[in-house]
Short mmCIF file of C-alpha atoms and ligand atoms in Angstrom, two decimals:
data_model
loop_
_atom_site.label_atom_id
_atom_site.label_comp_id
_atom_site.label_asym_id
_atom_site.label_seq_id
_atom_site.Cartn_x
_atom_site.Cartn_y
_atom_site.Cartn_z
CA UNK A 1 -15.76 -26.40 1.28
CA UNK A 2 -15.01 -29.87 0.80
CA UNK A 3 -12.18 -31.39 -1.75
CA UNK A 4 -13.79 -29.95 -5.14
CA UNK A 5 -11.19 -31.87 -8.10
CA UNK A 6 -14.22 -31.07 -10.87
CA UNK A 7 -13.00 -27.28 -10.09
CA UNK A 8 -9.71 -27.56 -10.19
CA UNK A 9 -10.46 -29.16 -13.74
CA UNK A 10 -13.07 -25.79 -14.31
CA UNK A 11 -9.85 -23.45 -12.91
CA UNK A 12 -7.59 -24.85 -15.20
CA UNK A 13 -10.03 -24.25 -18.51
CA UNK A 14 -10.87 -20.72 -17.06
CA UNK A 15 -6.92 -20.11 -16.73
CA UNK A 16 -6.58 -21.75 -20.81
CA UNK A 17 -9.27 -19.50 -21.38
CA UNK A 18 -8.09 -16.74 -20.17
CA UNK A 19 -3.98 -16.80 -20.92
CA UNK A 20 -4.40 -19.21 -24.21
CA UNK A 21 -4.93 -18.48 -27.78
CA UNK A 22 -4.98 -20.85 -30.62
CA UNK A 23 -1.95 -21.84 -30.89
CA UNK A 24 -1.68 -22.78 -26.86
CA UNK A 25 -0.66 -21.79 -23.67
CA UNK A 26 1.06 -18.26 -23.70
CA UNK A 27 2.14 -17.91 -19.92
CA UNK A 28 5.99 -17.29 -20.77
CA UNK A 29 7.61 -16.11 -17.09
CA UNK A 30 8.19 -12.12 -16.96
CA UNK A 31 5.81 -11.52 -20.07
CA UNK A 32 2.44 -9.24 -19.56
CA UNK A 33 0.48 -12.81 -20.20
CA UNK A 34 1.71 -14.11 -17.15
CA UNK A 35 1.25 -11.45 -14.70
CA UNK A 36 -2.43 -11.45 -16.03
CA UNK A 37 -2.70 -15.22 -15.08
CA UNK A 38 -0.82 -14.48 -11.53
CA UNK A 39 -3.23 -12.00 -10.62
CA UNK A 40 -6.19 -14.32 -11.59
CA UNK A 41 -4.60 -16.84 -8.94
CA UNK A 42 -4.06 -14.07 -6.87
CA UNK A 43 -7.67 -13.51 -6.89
CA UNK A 44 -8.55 -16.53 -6.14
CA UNK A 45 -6.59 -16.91 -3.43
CA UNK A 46 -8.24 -13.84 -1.73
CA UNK A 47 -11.26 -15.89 -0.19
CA UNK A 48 -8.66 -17.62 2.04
CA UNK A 49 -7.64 -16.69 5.43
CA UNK A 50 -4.23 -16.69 4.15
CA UNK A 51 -1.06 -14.41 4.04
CA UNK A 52 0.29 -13.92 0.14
CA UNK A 53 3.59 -12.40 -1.02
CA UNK A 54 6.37 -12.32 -3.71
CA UNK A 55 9.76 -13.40 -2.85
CA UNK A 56 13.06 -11.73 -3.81
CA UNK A 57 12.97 -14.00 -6.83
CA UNK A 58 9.10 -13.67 -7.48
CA UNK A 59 8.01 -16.84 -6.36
CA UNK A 60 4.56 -16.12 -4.92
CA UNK A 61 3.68 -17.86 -1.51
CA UNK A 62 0.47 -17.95 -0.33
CA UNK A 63 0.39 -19.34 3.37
CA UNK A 64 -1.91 -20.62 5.86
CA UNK A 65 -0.76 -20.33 9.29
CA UNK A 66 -1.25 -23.40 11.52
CA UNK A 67 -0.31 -24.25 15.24
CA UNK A 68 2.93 -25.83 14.02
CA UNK A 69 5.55 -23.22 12.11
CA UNK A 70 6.64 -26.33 10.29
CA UNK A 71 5.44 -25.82 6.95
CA UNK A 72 3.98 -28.20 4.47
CA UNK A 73 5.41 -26.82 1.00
CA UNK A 74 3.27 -27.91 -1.88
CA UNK A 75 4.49 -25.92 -5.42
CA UNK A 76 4.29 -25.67 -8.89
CA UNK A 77 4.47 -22.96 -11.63
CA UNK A 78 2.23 -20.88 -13.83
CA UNK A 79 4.15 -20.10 -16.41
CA UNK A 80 4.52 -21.88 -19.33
CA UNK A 81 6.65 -22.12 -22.41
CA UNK A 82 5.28 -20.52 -25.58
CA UNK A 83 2.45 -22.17 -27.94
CA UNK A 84 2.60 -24.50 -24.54
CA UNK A 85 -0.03 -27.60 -22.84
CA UNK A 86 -3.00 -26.01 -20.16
CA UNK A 87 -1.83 -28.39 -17.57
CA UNK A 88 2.53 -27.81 -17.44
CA UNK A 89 2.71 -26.57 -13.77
CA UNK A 90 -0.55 -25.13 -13.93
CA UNK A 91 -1.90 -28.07 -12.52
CA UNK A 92 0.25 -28.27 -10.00
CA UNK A 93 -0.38 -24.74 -8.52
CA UNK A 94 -4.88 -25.44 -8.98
CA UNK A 95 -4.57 -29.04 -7.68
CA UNK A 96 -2.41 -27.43 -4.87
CA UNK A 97 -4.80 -24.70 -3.60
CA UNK A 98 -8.14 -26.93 -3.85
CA UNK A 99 -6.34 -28.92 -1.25
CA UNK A 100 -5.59 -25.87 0.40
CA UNK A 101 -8.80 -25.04 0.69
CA UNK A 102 -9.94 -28.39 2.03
CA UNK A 103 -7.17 -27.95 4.75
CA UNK A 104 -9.16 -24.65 5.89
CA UNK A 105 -12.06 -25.89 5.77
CA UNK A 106 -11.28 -28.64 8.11
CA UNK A 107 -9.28 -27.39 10.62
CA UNK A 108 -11.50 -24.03 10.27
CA UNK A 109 -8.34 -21.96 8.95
CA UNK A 110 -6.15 -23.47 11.85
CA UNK A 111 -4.47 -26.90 10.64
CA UNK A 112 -1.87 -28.47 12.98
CA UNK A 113 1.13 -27.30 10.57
CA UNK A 114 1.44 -23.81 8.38
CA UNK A 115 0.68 -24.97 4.86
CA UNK A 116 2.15 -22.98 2.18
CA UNK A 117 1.30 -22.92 -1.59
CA UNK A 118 4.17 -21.44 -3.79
CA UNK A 119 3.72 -20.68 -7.62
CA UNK A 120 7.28 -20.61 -8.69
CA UNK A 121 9.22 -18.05 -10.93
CA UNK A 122 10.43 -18.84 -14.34
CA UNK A 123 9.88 -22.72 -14.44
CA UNK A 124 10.64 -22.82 -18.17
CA UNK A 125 13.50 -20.78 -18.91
CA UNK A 126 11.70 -20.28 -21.71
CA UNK A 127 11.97 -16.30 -23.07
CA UNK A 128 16.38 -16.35 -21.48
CA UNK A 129 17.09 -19.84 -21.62
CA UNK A 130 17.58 -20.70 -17.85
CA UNK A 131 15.07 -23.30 -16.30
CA UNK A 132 14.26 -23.32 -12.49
CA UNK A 133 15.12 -19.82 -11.89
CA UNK A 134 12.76 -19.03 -8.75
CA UNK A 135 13.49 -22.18 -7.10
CA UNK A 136 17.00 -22.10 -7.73
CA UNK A 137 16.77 -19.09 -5.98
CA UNK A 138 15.10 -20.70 -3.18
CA UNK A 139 17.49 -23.14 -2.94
CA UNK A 140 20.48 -21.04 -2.89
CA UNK A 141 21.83 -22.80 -6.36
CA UNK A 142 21.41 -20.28 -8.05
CA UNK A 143 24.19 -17.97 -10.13
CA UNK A 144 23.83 -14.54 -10.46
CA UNK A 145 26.94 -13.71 -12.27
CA UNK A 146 26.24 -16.24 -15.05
CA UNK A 147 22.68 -15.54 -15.68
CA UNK A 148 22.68 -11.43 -15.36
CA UNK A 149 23.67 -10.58 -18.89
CA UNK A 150 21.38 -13.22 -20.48
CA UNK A 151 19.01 -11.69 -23.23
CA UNK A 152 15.99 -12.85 -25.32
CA UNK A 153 15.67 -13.08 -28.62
CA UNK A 154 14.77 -9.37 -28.99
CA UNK A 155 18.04 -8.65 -27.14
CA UNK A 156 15.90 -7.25 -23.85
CA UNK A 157 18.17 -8.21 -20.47
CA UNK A 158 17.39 -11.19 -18.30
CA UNK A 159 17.83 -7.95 -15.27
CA UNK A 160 15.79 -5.78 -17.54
CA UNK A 161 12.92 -7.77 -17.91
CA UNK A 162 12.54 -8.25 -14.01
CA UNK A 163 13.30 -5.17 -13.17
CA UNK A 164 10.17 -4.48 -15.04
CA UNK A 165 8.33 -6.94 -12.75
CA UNK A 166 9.52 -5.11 -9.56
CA UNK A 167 12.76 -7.87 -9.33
CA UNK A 168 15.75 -7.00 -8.39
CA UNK A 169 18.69 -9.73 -9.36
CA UNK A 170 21.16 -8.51 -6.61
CA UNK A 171 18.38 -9.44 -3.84
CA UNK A 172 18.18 -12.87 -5.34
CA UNK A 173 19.88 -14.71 -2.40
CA UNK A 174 16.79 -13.15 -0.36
CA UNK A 175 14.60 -16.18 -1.43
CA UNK A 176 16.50 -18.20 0.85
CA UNK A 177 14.39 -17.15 3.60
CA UNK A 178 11.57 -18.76 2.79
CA UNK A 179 13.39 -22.22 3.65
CA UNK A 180 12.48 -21.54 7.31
CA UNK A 181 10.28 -23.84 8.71
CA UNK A 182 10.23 -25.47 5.20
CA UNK A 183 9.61 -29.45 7.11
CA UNK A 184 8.79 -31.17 3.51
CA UNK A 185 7.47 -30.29 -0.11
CA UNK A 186 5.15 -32.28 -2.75
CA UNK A 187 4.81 -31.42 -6.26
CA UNK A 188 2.16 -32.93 -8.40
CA UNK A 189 3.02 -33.01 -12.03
CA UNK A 190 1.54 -34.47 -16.18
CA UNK A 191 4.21 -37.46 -16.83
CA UNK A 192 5.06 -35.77 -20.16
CA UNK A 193 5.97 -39.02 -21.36
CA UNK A 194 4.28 -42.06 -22.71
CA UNK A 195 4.97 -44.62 -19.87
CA UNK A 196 1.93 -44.43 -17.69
CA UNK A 197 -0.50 -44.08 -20.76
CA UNK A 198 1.31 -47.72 -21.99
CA UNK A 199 0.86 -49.00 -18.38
CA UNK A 200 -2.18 -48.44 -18.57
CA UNK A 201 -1.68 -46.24 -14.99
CA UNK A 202 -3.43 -43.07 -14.26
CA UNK A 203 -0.84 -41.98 -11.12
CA UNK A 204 2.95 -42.52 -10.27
CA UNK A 205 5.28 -41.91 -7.80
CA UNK A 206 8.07 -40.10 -8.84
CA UNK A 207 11.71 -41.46 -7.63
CA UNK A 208 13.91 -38.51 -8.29
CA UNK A 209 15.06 -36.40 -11.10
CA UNK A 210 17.44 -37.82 -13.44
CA UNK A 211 20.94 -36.38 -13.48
CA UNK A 212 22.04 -35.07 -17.12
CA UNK A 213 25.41 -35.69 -18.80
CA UNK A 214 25.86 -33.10 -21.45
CA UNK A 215 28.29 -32.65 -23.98
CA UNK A 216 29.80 -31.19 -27.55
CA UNK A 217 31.83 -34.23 -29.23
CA UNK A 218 33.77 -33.33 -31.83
CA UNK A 219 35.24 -36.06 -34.57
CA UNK A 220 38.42 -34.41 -36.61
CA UNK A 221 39.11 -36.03 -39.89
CA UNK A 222 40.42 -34.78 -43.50
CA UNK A 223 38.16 -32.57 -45.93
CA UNK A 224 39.02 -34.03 -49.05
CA UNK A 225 37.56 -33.78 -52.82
CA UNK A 226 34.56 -36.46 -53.27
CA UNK A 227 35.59 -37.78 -56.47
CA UNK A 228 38.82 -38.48 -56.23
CA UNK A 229 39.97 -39.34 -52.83
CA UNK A 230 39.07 -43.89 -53.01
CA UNK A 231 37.29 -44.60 -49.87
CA UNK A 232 40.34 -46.47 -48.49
CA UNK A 233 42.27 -43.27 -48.34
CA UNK A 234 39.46 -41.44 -46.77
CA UNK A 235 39.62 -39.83 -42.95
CA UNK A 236 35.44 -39.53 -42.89
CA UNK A 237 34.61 -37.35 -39.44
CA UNK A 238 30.90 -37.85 -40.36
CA UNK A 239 31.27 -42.06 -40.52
CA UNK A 240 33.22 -42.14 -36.79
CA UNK A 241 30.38 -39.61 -35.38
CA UNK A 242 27.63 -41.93 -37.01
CA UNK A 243 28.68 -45.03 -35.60
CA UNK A 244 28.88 -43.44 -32.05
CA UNK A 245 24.85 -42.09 -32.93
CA UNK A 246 24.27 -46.07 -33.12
CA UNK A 247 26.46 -46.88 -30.18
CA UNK A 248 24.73 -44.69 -27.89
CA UNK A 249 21.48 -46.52 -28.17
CA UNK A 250 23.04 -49.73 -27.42
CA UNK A 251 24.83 -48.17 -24.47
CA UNK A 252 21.38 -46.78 -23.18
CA UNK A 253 19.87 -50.07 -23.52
CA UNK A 254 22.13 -51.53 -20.79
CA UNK A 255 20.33 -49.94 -17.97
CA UNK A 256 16.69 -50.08 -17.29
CA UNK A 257 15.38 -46.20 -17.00
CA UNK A 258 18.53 -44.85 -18.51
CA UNK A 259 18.39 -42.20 -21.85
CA UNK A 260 20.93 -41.49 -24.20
CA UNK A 261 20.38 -38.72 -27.26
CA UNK A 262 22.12 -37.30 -30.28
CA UNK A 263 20.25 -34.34 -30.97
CA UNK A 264 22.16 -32.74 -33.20
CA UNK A 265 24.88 -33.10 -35.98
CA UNK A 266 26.91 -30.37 -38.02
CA UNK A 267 29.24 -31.69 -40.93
CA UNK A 268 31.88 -29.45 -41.89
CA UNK A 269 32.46 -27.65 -44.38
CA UNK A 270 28.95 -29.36 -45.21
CA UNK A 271 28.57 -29.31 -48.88
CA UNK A 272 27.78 -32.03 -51.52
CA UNK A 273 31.12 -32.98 -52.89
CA UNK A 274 33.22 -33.00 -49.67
CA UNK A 275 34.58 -35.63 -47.26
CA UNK A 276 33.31 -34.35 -43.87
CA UNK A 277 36.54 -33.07 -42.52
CA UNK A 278 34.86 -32.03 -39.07
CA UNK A 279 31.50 -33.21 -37.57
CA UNK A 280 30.30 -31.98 -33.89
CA UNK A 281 27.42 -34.01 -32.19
CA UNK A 282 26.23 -33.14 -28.80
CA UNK A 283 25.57 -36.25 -26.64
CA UNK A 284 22.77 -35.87 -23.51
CA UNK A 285 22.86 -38.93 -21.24
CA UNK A 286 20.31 -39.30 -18.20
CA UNK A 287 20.42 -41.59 -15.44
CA UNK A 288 18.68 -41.91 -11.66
CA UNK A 289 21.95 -43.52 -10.85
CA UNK A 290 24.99 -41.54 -10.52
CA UNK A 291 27.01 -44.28 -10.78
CA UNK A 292 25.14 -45.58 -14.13
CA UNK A 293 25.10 -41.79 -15.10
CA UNK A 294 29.16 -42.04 -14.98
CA UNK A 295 29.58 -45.50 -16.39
CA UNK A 296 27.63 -44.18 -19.34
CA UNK A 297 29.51 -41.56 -19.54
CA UNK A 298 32.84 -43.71 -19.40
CA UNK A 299 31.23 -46.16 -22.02
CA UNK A 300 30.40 -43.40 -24.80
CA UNK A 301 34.24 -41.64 -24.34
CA UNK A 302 35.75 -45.20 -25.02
CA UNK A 303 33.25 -46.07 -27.65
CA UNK A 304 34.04 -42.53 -29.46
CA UNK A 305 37.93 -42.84 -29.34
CA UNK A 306 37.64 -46.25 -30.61
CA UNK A 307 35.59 -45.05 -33.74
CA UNK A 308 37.19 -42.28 -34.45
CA UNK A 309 40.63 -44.72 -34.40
CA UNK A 310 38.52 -47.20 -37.37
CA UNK A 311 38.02 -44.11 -39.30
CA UNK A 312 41.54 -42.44 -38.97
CA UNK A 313 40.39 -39.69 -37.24
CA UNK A 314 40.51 -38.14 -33.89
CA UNK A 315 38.09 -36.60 -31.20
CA UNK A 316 37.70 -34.34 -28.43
CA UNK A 317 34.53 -33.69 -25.84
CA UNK A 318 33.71 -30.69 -23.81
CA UNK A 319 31.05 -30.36 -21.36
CA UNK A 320 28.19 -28.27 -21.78
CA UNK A 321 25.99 -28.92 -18.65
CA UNK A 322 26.05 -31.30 -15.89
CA UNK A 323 23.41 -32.01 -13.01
CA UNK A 324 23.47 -34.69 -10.55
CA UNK A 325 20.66 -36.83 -9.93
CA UNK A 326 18.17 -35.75 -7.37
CA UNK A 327 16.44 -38.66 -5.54
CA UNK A 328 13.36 -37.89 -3.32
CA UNK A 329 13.09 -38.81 0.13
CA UNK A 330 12.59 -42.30 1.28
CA UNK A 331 9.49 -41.63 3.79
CA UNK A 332 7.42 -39.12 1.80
CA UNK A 333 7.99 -41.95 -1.22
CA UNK A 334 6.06 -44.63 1.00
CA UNK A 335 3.43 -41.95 1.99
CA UNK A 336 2.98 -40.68 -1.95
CA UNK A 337 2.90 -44.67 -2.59
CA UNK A 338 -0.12 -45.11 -0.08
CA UNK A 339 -2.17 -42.52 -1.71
CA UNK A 340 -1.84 -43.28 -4.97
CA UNK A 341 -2.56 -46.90 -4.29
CA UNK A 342 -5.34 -45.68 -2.05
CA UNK A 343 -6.67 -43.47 -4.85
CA UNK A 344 -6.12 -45.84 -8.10
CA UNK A 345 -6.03 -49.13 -6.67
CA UNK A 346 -2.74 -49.95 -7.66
CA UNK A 347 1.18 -47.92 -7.79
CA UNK A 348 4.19 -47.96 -9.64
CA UNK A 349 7.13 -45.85 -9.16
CA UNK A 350 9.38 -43.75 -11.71
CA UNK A 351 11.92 -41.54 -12.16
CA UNK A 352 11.62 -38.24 -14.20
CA UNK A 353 13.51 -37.49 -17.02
CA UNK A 354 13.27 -33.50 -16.90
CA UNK A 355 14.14 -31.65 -14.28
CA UNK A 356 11.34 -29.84 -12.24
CA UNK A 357 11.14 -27.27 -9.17
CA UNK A 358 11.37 -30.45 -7.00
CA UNK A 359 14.47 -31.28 -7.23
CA UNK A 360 15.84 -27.34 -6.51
CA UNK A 361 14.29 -28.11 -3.13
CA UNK A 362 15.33 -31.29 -2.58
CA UNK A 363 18.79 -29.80 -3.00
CA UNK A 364 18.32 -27.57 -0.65
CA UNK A 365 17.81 -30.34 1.69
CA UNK A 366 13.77 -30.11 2.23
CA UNK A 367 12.40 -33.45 2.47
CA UNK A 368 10.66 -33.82 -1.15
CA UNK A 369 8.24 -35.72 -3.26
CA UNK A 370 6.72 -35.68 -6.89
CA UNK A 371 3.81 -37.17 -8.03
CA UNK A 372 2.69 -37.59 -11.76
CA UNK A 373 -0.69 -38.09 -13.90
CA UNK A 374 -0.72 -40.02 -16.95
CA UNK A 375 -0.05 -37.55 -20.16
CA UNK A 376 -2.14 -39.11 -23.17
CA UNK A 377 0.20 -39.64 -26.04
CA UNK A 378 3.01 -38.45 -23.63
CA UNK A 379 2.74 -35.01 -25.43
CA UNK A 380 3.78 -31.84 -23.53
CA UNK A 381 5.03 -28.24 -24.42
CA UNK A 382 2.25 -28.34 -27.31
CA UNK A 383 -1.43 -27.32 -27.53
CA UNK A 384 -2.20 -30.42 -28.04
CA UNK A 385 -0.54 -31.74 -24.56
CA UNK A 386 -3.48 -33.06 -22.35
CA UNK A 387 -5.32 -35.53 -19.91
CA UNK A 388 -8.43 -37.77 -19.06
CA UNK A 389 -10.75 -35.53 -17.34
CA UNK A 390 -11.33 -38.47 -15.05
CA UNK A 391 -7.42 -38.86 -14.08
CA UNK A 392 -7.43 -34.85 -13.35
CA UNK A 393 -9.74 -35.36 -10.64
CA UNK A 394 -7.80 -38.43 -9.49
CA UNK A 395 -4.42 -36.70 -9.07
CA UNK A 396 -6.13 -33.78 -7.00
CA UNK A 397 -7.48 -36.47 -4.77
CA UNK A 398 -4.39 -38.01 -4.16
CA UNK A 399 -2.15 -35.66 -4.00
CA UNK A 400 -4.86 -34.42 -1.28
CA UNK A 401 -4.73 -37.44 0.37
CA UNK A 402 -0.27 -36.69 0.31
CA UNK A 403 -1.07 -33.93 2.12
CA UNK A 404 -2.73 -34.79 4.82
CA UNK A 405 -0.44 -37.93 5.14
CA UNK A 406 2.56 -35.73 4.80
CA UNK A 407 0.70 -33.23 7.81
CA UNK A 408 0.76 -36.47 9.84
CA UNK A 409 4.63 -37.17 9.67
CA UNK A 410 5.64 -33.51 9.80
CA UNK A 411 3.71 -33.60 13.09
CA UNK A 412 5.52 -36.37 14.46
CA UNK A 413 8.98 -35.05 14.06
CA UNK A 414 10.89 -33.57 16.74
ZN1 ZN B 501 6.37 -28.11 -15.54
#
C-alpha cells in the first residue's frame, strides 16, 4: 500500500459518520462515544503487523517494530470536545497511521527505526475540565492529587469515570514508560485560527506552544447611590477595570505574535442604580517568548495600579494558571520546513496559541515538532470547523514526507 491521503480524508468522514450527530463531533474522552470511535481505530489498525496497547493513562500505542528501538513518535487524539469539528486531533491520529502504513509497506513491516502511533487520552479536558491529561501523564507533569476529586457536571468523579474505562489514577505515573526509546515526536494539527487561510498558505510549521499568563484582577472602589453621589466624588471599580480592557490591547500590540484577553467582567453588587463598588476581570496573556510573556505581564500590573490610582480605587491580582512556553526543537523545525516547502511550494513558520499534546512531550524532553493545515474561517470546536479537501491530502503528504525525514536523523544519532 502506497501513501493513500484520499483515505485518510474517507477515514475521517467514516469516523464523523460514525461518532457525529447533527450538532457535531461527540467524541468527549471517557464517554461510551469515544470508546466506540477507539475501537473503530482499533480495527483498523488490526491489518498491521503491529503491537497495540493502552497505557496506565489510556493512551493507546500502536507500534511497529523496526531494527532500531529508537522510536519515531507521531500522536494525536480522538476525542473531541462536545458539539465539536471532524478534524480536532482526529486528523492527526488518520493522517498518522496512513503514513504508518506506507512505512510497512516499504520496509515490508521492518523500517530502520520502531515507529509508534499514539492516540492520546483526554486531549480536551472537556467532560472534568483538565486538558492534556494522557500526555501529561506521559510526560510525568502530571498531578494526581489536584485532579482526583474533579467531577463533571453531573457530579460523576474524574477517578470514577476511568475506573469505568479500566483506569486506575494511582498507576498514572506508569505512562512514563513509554518514554523509552522515545528519539523524537511529530504532531500534525488544523491551525484553528485564521492566519494561514489570510496567507493564503495551506501548511505551517509550528514554532512552539505559547506560554499562558493567567489571572483574576480585582479593582476595589466605593458602592455608592447613582443619583446622588456627582461623578467627582465617585470611586468607579468598573471605569479603572475598563480602561485596563483598552490597555491590554495596546500592550499586546507591542509584540508581533503576542495575545492579550479580557474574557470576562463581574460588577458588583451589579444592579442599575449603583456605582460599581467591586469589578473582577480575568486577564489571559500568551507569548512564544518568556521574556515578552513576563514583560507583558509587568506592563498590565503597572498599567492596572496606575488606573485604579485615576479612579481612587485600589487593586489586587491572583494567579489562576501559568504555563511556560514550549518551543520545538531546532532540527526537526528545519526538517518539518523542508517538507512543507517540498509539499506546497513555499513555508512559513508559527507559533500556536493553544496548547496541544506536543508540548507535554516536548517537556518531557523528546525532541518535538508540530505541523498545521490551514482551518477555513479559523473555526474550531464547532460543527462547522473544517478544511479544503485538497489541503487534507496535502498535510498527510507532508507530514509523510516528516517522517521519513525525521527516520533519517533519528538514524544518524548516536
Ligand atoms: Zn486538538
Amino acid at each position: 500500500m502506497s501513501l493513500s491521503p484520499k483515505r485518510t480524508v474517507a477515514e475521517l468522514q467514516e469516523l464523523r459518520a460514525l461518532t457525529g450527530d447533527e450538532n457535531g463531533a461527540q467524541r468527549v474522552a471517557w464517554t461510551d462515544t469515544w470508546s466506540k470511535a477507539r475501537d473503530w481505530f482499533a480495527g483498523k489498525v488490526k491489518e498491521l503487523p503491529t503491537e497495540h496497547h493502552y497505557d496506565a493513562a489510556g493512551n493507546n500505542w500502536v507500534t511497529l517494530p523496526g531494527a532500531s528501538e529508537k522510536a519515531l513518535l507521531i500522536g494525536g487524539h480522538l476525542d473531541s470536545v462536545p458539539n465539536g469539528g471532524w478534524l480536532d486531533g482526529a486528523l492527526n491520529v488518520l493522517a498518522g497511521l496512513e503514513v504508518l502504513r506506507r512505512i510497512v509497506t516499504e520496509f515490508h513491516g521492518h523500517p530502520p527505526v520502531t515507529v509508534r502511533l499514539v492516540d492520546w487520552a483526554d486531549e480536551e479536558g472537556a467532560r472534568f475540565g483538565r486538558s492534556l491529561l494522557g500526555s501529561s501523564a506521559f510526560a510525568g507533569t502530571h498531578s494526581i492529587d489536584a485532579d482526583r476529586s474533579r467531577t463533571d457536571r453531573d457530579g460523576v468523579k474524574l477517578e470514577d469515570a476511568l475506573r469505568r474505562c479500566g483506569i486506575e489514577i494511582e498507576k498514572f505515573p506508569d505512562a512514563r514508560k513509554e518514554q523509552k526509546n522515545a528519539a523524537a515526536y511529530l504532531e500534525l494539527h488544523i491551525e484553528q485560527g485564521p492566519v494561514l487561510e489570510r496567507m493564503g498558505l495551506p501548511l505551517a510549521v509550528v514554532l512552539g506552544t505559547k506560554g499562558v499568563e493567567r489571572h483574576i484582577i480585582t479593582f476595589h472602589g466605593q458602592e455608592a447611590h447613582s443619583g446622588s453621589t456627582p461623578m467627582n466624588a465617585r470611586r468607579d471599580a468598573l471605569a479603572a477595570a475598563a480602561k485596563l480592557a483598552l490597555e491590554i490591547r495596546t500592550i499586546a500590540r507591542r509584540h508581533e505574535d503576542a495575545v492579550c484577553t479580557m474574557g470576562s467582567v463581574k460588577t458588583f453588587p451589579g444592579i442599575v442604580t449603583a456605582v460599581v463598588g467591586r469589578c473582577e476581570v480575568t486577564l489571559d496573556q500568551r507569548d512564544l517568548d518568556a521574556n515578552v510573556l513576563a514583560q507583558m505581564y509587568r506592563e498590565a500590573q503597572e498599567a492596572s495600579h496606575r488606573f485604579a490610582a485615576e479612579e481612587n480605587c485600589t487593586v489586587n491580582w491572583s494567579r489562576l494558571w501559568s504555563i511556560e512556553p514550549v518551543p520545538f526543537h531546532p532540527h526537526l523545525l528545519d526538517l518539518c520546513e523542508q517538507a512543507v516547502r517540498e509539499t506546497s511550494g513555499t513555508s512559513h513558520r508559527m507559533p500556536s496559541g493553544p496548547l496541544h499534546d506536543a508540548a507535554e512531550v516536548s517537556r518531557a524532553g523528546i525532541p518535538t515538532v508540530m505541523m498545521f493545515v490551514q482551518s477555513l474561517k479559523g473555526i474550531s470546536h464547532n460543527k462547522i470547523e473544517d478544511t479544503k479537501e485538497e489541503h487534507l491530502e496535502m498535510c498527510v503528504v507532508a507530514l509523510d514526507r516528516l517522517a521519513s525525514k525525521t527516520m533519517d536523523w533519528i538514524l544518524k544519532q548516536r
